[in-house]
Structures are given as structure tokens and as C-alpha cells.
Amino acid sequence: MSDNNNVCRESVLNRVGNSLSNVSEKVMPSPLIFALLLTFVSFILGITLAGNTPVQMINHWYAGFWSLLAFGMQMALILVTGHALTRAPQVNAIIKKLAGLPNNNPQAAALTAIVATLVGYFHWGFGLIVGALFAVEIAKQAHYRGIKIHYPLIAAAGYTSQLVWHVGPSTSAGLLSATPGHIYEDLIGIVPLTESVFSIYAILIAVMLCIFVIPISFYFMAPKNVDNCRTIADMAPKLLEQAEHGVEDEEIKNPSFGDKLDHSRIIAYVVGIMGLVAIVLYFIAKGFTLDLNIFNFIFIIVGFLLHGTPTRYANAIGEAVGGAAGIILQFPFYAGIMGMIQFYGLAIIIADWFLGFATPSNFPIIAWLTASVMNIFVPSGGGEWAVIGSIISEVSLALGVPIGKAIVAYGCGDMWTNMLQPFWAIALLGIMQLKARDIIGYTVTIMLITGAFIALGLYFFPY
């Protein structure tokens, strides 16, 4: 009788999430197969919609294949340096302390979502890795305390950093548009972050998602009946065997002069001080202007300072590199997709169709939907902006909509369908030892919920 009562108490959101999860477990391929299928779809669309020949499409594919190497390296560095930073003893200790707070499924899901979104708001790579490690730590501590936590749901909550990042300071489109010499400088000029993600418009959207909508949704999505839970012991038992501490220096007996240099705190701190001076000089010269290079530089320098020795930091980077494997392999394929849809004009066909309905009042909604669709094919905020940023900017200027507002609306679309596109989940899934099909039902549920609120915010919030 009590079991039946427990089942009856499950919320509507829980039942929806479970239903979509059951479907995704049967039909969702791996992220690599997803990328290859999108390659085939883009190839066919280029022939049927744009009248290209198969040979032309293959040429477009290869032309784009290596077009994002520099940007891909920047993205990999964001991910790797963010991961390494979470493994510093000081940061690792904070993660462990917070992870011991929840006493049940709803609390664990909501807290994971809060941590992931708040950290992800400030830095998408750091948020992605913190979300994954925090979810693992919550699941571990719950296991040791005899509390059953639904591991796939916690993992999905950890991925929600990718649902808020593009309205925060690590925004790709915003940072690129704020960088002198960017590809659209002749069209829109230099757009400082104060006009995009630091506007009241973007801040209200971020607060709405990070503080209210996402955590509350995950709270009610969590199962109350513990018999419905698949725990970390069920799905990733090897994680329970891993060491319960951050990255440490190896102990060396009778160290040589070279060993002492490898483990020298003086060298790490000198590099750190030099880096801090360089950062201060950068901001004195350019003001509070962030781009991808200074973002990565800051995280590299802070990593040296927190880890304390070159070897410890190198070990943390080595541990983190595995999480970037999917980016390294799949980024060229998505660049190839970008080449196909860019060179044969599919991006313009889609963007023209959507933006043809735009008016000054509904333009943010139209830009959001346009970016949402394009993100499926090009799951890179900067790469996608390179493809459709010009037409969004042109329509924005023609309608008299501030370009900063257009960047925010575009960013909302790019981040929103991350909950359907599994590319950026690769690192999280590797850390948590799960498959995309394990979490996608829950991430699609939160995508559907947040969609309504994002639309309302884009339309009604002041700029």
C-alpha cells in the first residue's frame, strides 16, 4: 500500500521526465553517431534544397572540415583549464562540503542544478566540469550515507550549465563581438559586453533561469519513491573506487635537481605573479573587456596559483585532457557540417525563412528560434555565430533593434537546444561514466520547461 502511495505522489514533471528518458534510452545514439547523422542530413539537404551536386557537397564538407582549428583549440582549453581548476585542493574541498548537504532526491537535484547553473553562468567550461564533478560527489556521499539518489537525473542537472552560459561573461558570440578585428566589425563595430550579457535584459534572463526555473523544475522532477532510483552503484560503480581527494604531487625519495624544479612552488608562484601582472595590465589598457584569449589566460594562471607546483598542475591538465577527446574528434566534423550549410546556403535559407517573420517587437523570439535550430547543426556558439551572425545582425540593424539585444537573443537560442544536442555533454558523460541516452530525456524535459520562460523574458524584459 505504501509503495502505491509513493508512486501516486510522483509529480507531473517526474512522470514526463521518466517517459522521455525511457524513449531516449531506446533511440538516442552516441554523440559521435549524432554528429555523423547530421553530416548525412546536411549533405542531403544541400543536394535537395540548394541544388548542389554530390561532388560540390563533398568539396564544401572538406573546405569546412579544418576551418575551426583555432577556435576548437580555444574551446578545448576552456574545458581543460576549467576541469583542472576544479581539481585544485581548495576548490575540491568546497565541492565536497557542499555535496554533503542534500538528504533526499529533490534536494540533490535542485542543489546540483543551482551549482551547475551559477558556475556555468560565469564560465561555461568550468561550469560543465564543476556540474559533473559535483553530481558525482553528491551521488558518492549519498551512497556512503545510505541515501538513494537517481543518478541520471543528477547528471542531467549537472549539465544545465550549458543552458545558461551564453547569457554570461563566457559568451562566445558576445566575446567575439567585443574582440577587435572580429569578422563582423565592419557591420556592427565593437560591441562591449555591457551592451550584451551585462545588460539588464540578459541579467534578468540569467537570474530567472539560474535561481528559479531550473532548480525548482529539477526539485519536482526528482523521484520521491526511492525504488525508482538508479544509483551510482547501479550505473557507475567504478567511480566509488576512485580516490577521495584532488590531484596531488607524487612523493619522490632523494629528488634530483630536476625533480625539485618540477615540484617547485617558487616557479609556480613566479609564473602566477607574472600572469596576474599581465592580466592587470590588460584590463588597464583595454578596460573590462573579455575575449576568449584573456579568459583562458586567467584560468591558466589561477590554475598555477591554486595547484601550487608545475607538476601538480600538469597532472591536473593531463587528467582533464581526456574530457576534451570528444571535442578534438567531433569538432572537425561539426566544422565540416558548418562548411556544408554555409557554402551551399542552407544557413541563409533557414535564417531568411525565420527572420522573414521578424518585427521590432518579436525579433528576439525569431532570433532565438533561428539560433535554436542552427545549434543542432553547429553546436558551437562562436562557430554558429560565424555562420548566421551576419544575417541576424543585418536584420537587427534594419529593424532598429540594439545589436546587444540581438546577441543575447541569439545566445538564448544557442544554449537552449544544448539540452537536445549532446555534443557538449561528452565531457560530463565521460566523468560520470554515463551515456547520452541516460540523461537526454531529463534534459529535453528541462528544455521544454525553460523554453516558455525564455520566450516570455525575451519579449517582455526591458533592455
Short mmCIF file of N, CA and C in Angstrom, two decimals, residues 42 45-46 49-50 52 57 184 337-356 369-371 373-375 377-378 383-392 410:
data_model
loop_
_atom_site.label_atom_id
_atom_site.label_comp_id
_atom_site.label_asym_id
_atom_site.label_seq_id
_atom_site.Cartn_x
_atom_site.Cartn_y
_atom_site.Cartn_z
N SER A 42 22.86 17.07 -43.58
CA SER A 42 23.30 18.31 -44.22
C SER A 42 23.68 18.05 -45.68
N LEU A 45 20.39 17.67 -47.65
CA LEU A 45 19.70 18.96 -47.78
C LEU A 45 20.38 19.87 -48.79
N GLY A 46 21.69 19.81 -48.85
CA GLY A 46 22.41 20.63 -49.81
C GLY A 46 22.09 20.26 -51.24
N LEU A 49 17.73 20.94 -51.43
CA LEU A 49 17.22 22.29 -51.25
C LEU A 49 18.01 23.34 -52.02
N ALA A 50 19.31 23.14 -52.13
CA ALA A 50 20.15 24.17 -52.75
C ALA A 50 20.64 23.78 -54.14
N ASN A 52 22.91 21.61 -55.12
CA ASN A 52 24.31 21.28 -55.28
C ASN A 52 24.46 19.82 -55.72
N MET A 57 29.06 19.09 -52.71
CA MET A 57 28.82 18.96 -51.27
C MET A 57 30.03 18.39 -50.54
N TYR A 184 32.66 40.54 -38.02
CA TYR A 184 31.56 41.45 -38.35
C TYR A 184 31.81 42.88 -37.89
N ILE A 337 30.19 20.14 -41.19
CA ILE A 337 28.76 20.44 -41.33
C ILE A 337 28.56 21.93 -41.55
N MET A 338 29.29 22.73 -40.78
CA MET A 338 29.20 24.18 -40.93
C MET A 338 29.60 24.60 -42.33
N GLY A 339 30.66 23.97 -42.86
CA GLY A 339 31.07 24.27 -44.22
C GLY A 339 29.99 23.95 -45.23
N MET A 340 29.32 22.81 -45.06
CA MET A 340 28.26 22.44 -46.00
C MET A 340 27.09 23.40 -45.94
N ILE A 341 26.62 23.70 -44.74
CA ILE A 341 25.42 24.55 -44.65
C ILE A 341 25.74 26.02 -44.93
N GLN A 342 27.03 26.39 -44.76
CA GLN A 342 27.41 27.77 -45.04
C GLN A 342 27.66 27.98 -46.53
N PHE A 343 28.42 27.07 -47.15
CA PHE A 343 28.82 27.29 -48.54
C PHE A 343 27.69 27.02 -49.52
N TYR A 344 26.76 26.09 -49.18
CA TYR A 344 25.66 25.90 -50.13
C TYR A 344 24.43 26.71 -49.75
N GLY A 345 24.52 27.46 -48.64
CA GLY A 345 23.48 28.44 -48.35
C GLY A 345 22.32 27.97 -47.51
N LEU A 346 22.39 26.75 -46.92
CA LEU A 346 21.27 26.30 -46.08
C LEU A 346 21.07 27.22 -44.88
N ALA A 347 22.16 27.68 -44.31
CA ALA A 347 22.04 28.57 -43.14
C ALA A 347 21.25 29.82 -43.51
N ILE A 348 21.55 30.38 -44.67
CA ILE A 348 20.84 31.59 -45.10
C ILE A 348 19.38 31.27 -45.42
N ILE A 349 19.13 30.09 -46.02
CA ILE A 349 17.75 29.68 -46.32
C ILE A 349 16.93 29.61 -45.03
N ILE A 350 17.50 28.93 -44.00
CA ILE A 350 16.80 28.78 -42.72
C ILE A 350 16.64 30.13 -42.04
N ALA A 351 17.73 30.89 -41.97
CA ALA A 351 17.68 32.18 -41.28
C ALA A 351 16.74 33.14 -41.99
N ASP A 352 16.79 33.17 -43.33
CA ASP A 352 15.89 34.04 -44.08
C ASP A 352 14.43 33.69 -43.82
N TRP A 353 14.16 32.38 -43.75
CA TRP A 353 12.77 31.96 -43.53
C TRP A 353 12.28 32.43 -42.17
N PHE A 354 13.08 32.18 -41.13
CA PHE A 354 12.69 32.58 -39.78
C PHE A 354 12.61 34.11 -39.67
N LEU A 355 13.67 34.78 -40.11
CA LEU A 355 13.76 36.22 -39.92
C LEU A 355 12.80 36.99 -40.82
N GLY A 356 12.24 36.30 -41.82
CA GLY A 356 11.23 36.93 -42.66
C GLY A 356 9.98 37.30 -41.89
N LEU A 369 14.68 31.43 -31.96
CA LEU A 369 14.28 30.21 -32.67
C LEU A 369 15.26 29.87 -33.80
N THR A 370 15.72 30.90 -34.50
CA THR A 370 16.69 30.68 -35.58
C THR A 370 17.95 30.03 -35.03
N ALA A 371 18.49 30.59 -33.96
CA ALA A 371 19.71 30.05 -33.36
C ALA A 371 19.47 28.66 -32.77
N VAL A 373 17.51 26.28 -33.91
CA VAL A 373 17.56 25.29 -34.99
C VAL A 373 19.00 25.12 -35.48
N MET A 374 19.71 26.21 -35.69
CA MET A 374 21.06 26.13 -36.22
C MET A 374 22.02 25.47 -35.24
N ASN A 375 21.75 25.58 -33.94
CA ASN A 375 22.61 24.97 -32.94
C ASN A 375 22.64 23.45 -33.05
N PHE A 377 22.86 21.83 -35.80
CA PHE A 377 23.84 21.52 -36.84
C PHE A 377 25.23 22.02 -36.49
N VAL A 378 25.31 23.15 -35.80
CA VAL A 378 26.61 23.73 -35.44
C VAL A 378 26.59 24.03 -33.94
N GLY A 383 31.09 29.27 -33.51
CA GLY A 383 31.01 28.75 -34.87
C GLY A 383 29.67 29.04 -35.51
N GLU A 384 28.60 28.90 -34.75
CA GLU A 384 27.27 29.20 -35.26
C GLU A 384 27.12 30.69 -35.55
N TRP A 385 27.68 31.52 -34.68
CA TRP A 385 27.62 32.97 -34.90
C TRP A 385 28.36 33.34 -36.19
N ALA A 386 29.45 32.61 -36.48
CA ALA A 386 30.18 32.86 -37.71
C ALA A 386 29.33 32.56 -38.94
N VAL A 387 28.39 31.62 -38.80
CA VAL A 387 27.55 31.21 -39.93
C VAL A 387 26.36 32.15 -40.12
N ILE A 388 25.64 32.48 -39.04
CA ILE A 388 24.40 33.24 -39.18
C ILE A 388 24.44 34.61 -38.49
N GLY A 389 25.57 34.94 -37.90
CA GLY A 389 25.66 36.21 -37.18
C GLY A 389 25.44 37.42 -38.08
N SER A 390 25.88 37.31 -39.34
CA SER A 390 25.75 38.46 -40.23
C SER A 390 24.29 38.76 -40.54
N ILE A 391 23.51 37.72 -40.84
CA ILE A 391 22.11 37.98 -41.20
C ILE A 391 21.30 38.41 -39.98
N ILE A 392 21.60 37.84 -38.80
CA ILE A 392 20.92 38.29 -37.59
C ILE A 392 21.25 39.76 -37.32
N TYR A 410 20.14 35.67 -29.66
CA TYR A 410 20.85 34.59 -30.36
C TYR A 410 21.46 33.60 -29.34
#
